[in-house]
């Protein structure tokens, strides 16, 4: 099954049939279920434009160093090669590094999603 994906033989496969996704499949060469899940999560305008997708691919293939930012984050970021892909990772990181409660982590996640500067400033104070 992974060979079919790596060869981009995905015509008529939901979410995997676009030309861009086929190109990404060939670059990424997924060999784990986690790679496929992350690839689907990253195939969005923001991550594509920011270089996150290239970072993910390059780190997976050893062309770029994997950086977990802090030793305590390795278990949270290992499956995504140090790239923060999921909202759940943001919440875990805020709990580990910022000492947030689960509820507080969810408030941070919402503030980030809404991109409200005043809300983000409040959370920044908690980290300093």
Short mmCIF file of C-alpha atoms in Angstrom, two decimals:
data_model
loop_
_atom_site.label_atom_id
_atom_site.label_comp_id
_atom_site.label_asym_id
_atom_site.label_seq_id
_atom_site.Cartn_x
_atom_site.Cartn_y
_atom_site.Cartn_z
CA UNK A 1 0.00 0.00 0.00
CA UNK A 2 2.83 2.43 0.80
CA UNK A 3 4.39 1.76 -2.63
CA UNK A 4 1.14 2.82 -4.30
CA UNK A 5 1.26 6.06 -2.32
CA UNK A 6 4.96 6.65 -2.96
CA UNK A 7 4.38 6.14 -6.70
CA UNK A 8 1.44 8.59 -6.46
CA UNK A 9 -0.98 6.10 -8.03
CA UNK A 10 -3.81 7.87 -6.26
CA UNK A 11 -6.22 8.90 -9.00
CA UNK A 12 -9.75 8.71 -7.54
CA UNK A 13 -8.41 8.41 -3.99
CA UNK A 14 -10.14 10.97 -1.77
CA UNK A 15 -7.79 13.82 -0.74
CA UNK A 16 -4.84 12.26 -2.59
CA UNK A 17 -5.74 12.74 -6.24
CA UNK A 18 -4.74 16.37 -6.90
CA UNK A 19 -1.54 17.09 -8.80
CA UNK A 20 -0.07 18.90 -5.80
CA UNK A 21 -0.82 16.03 -3.45
CA UNK A 22 0.68 13.53 -5.91
CA UNK A 23 3.86 15.64 -6.05
CA UNK A 24 3.97 15.74 -2.26
CA UNK A 25 3.50 11.95 -2.05
CA UNK A 26 6.50 11.46 -4.35
CA UNK A 27 8.63 13.85 -2.28
CA UNK A 28 7.56 12.55 1.12
CA UNK A 29 7.51 8.83 0.30
CA UNK A 30 5.38 8.01 3.35
CA UNK A 31 6.22 4.74 5.06
CA UNK A 32 4.13 5.07 8.21
CA UNK A 33 0.49 5.77 8.86
CA UNK A 34 1.60 8.81 10.90
CA UNK A 35 3.35 10.25 7.82
CA UNK A 36 0.09 10.04 5.86
CA UNK A 37 -1.93 11.69 8.62
CA UNK A 38 0.61 14.52 8.99
CA UNK A 39 0.79 15.00 5.23
CA UNK A 40 -2.99 15.42 5.04
CA UNK A 41 -2.91 17.89 7.94
CA UNK A 42 -0.08 19.91 6.37
CA UNK A 43 -1.57 20.12 2.88
CA UNK A 44 -3.20 23.49 3.53
CA UNK A 45 -2.34 26.98 2.23
CA UNK A 46 -0.70 28.20 5.46
CA UNK A 47 1.73 25.30 5.96
CA UNK A 48 2.46 25.07 2.23
CA UNK A 49 3.26 28.80 1.98
CA UNK A 50 5.27 28.94 5.22
CA UNK A 51 7.69 26.15 4.31
CA UNK A 52 6.44 23.77 7.00
CA UNK A 53 5.77 21.07 4.42
CA UNK A 54 9.31 21.32 3.04
CA UNK A 55 10.68 21.22 6.60
CA UNK A 56 8.65 18.09 7.32
CA UNK A 57 9.85 16.34 4.13
CA UNK A 58 13.49 17.36 4.59
CA UNK A 59 13.57 16.32 8.25
CA UNK A 60 11.94 12.96 7.45
CA UNK A 61 14.64 12.21 4.87
CA UNK A 62 17.54 13.49 6.98
CA UNK A 63 18.26 16.49 4.75
CA UNK A 64 17.56 18.84 7.66
CA UNK A 65 18.17 18.36 11.36
CA UNK A 66 15.21 17.49 13.55
CA UNK A 67 14.86 20.12 16.27
CA UNK A 68 12.55 19.52 19.22
CA UNK A 69 13.20 23.02 20.64
CA UNK A 70 13.47 21.52 24.14
CA UNK A 71 14.33 18.02 25.35
CA UNK A 72 10.98 17.74 27.13
CA UNK A 73 9.16 18.09 23.80
CA UNK A 74 10.75 15.15 22.00
CA UNK A 75 7.95 12.71 22.81
CA UNK A 76 5.34 15.24 21.63
CA UNK A 77 7.11 16.12 18.37
CA UNK A 78 8.93 12.91 17.43
CA UNK A 79 6.25 11.53 15.09
CA UNK A 80 6.23 14.80 13.12
CA UNK A 81 10.02 15.19 12.99
CA UNK A 82 9.97 18.24 15.25
CA UNK A 83 7.40 20.12 13.15
CA UNK A 84 4.35 21.31 15.09
CA UNK A 85 1.50 19.98 12.93
CA UNK A 86 -1.51 19.47 15.18
CA UNK A 87 -3.48 21.65 17.58
CA UNK A 88 -3.10 18.89 20.15
CA UNK A 89 0.68 19.35 19.97
CA UNK A 90 0.27 23.07 20.68
CA UNK A 91 -1.83 22.22 23.71
CA UNK A 92 0.66 19.64 25.01
CA UNK A 93 3.58 22.02 24.50
CA UNK A 94 1.80 24.77 26.42
CA UNK A 95 1.21 22.32 29.27
CA UNK A 96 4.80 21.03 29.29
CA UNK A 97 6.64 24.34 28.80
CA UNK A 98 4.11 26.90 30.03
CA UNK A 99 2.57 24.95 32.88
CA UNK A 100 -0.91 25.41 31.44
CA UNK A 101 -3.86 23.36 32.63
CA UNK A 102 -5.77 21.48 29.94
CA UNK A 103 -8.40 24.24 29.95
CA UNK A 104 -5.76 26.95 29.75
CA UNK A 105 -4.07 25.12 26.88
CA UNK A 106 -7.37 25.09 25.02
CA UNK A 107 -7.76 28.86 25.54
CA UNK A 108 -4.27 29.37 24.09
CA UNK A 109 -5.15 27.15 21.12
CA UNK A 110 -8.28 29.22 20.47
CA UNK A 111 -6.38 32.51 20.74
CA UNK A 112 -3.83 31.25 18.23
CA UNK A 113 -6.54 30.07 15.87
CA UNK A 114 -8.32 33.42 15.95
CA UNK A 115 -5.01 35.33 15.64
CA UNK A 116 -6.13 38.00 18.08
CA UNK A 117 -3.08 40.07 19.10
CA UNK A 118 -4.55 41.15 22.47
CA UNK A 119 -5.33 37.54 23.42
CA UNK A 120 -1.89 36.37 22.32
CA UNK A 121 -0.27 39.16 24.37
CA UNK A 122 -2.03 37.90 27.51
CA UNK A 123 -0.65 34.42 26.93
CA UNK A 124 2.82 35.76 26.16
CA UNK A 125 2.92 37.31 29.64
CA UNK A 126 2.31 33.88 31.15
CA UNK A 127 5.40 32.50 29.39
CA UNK A 128 7.73 35.33 30.46
#
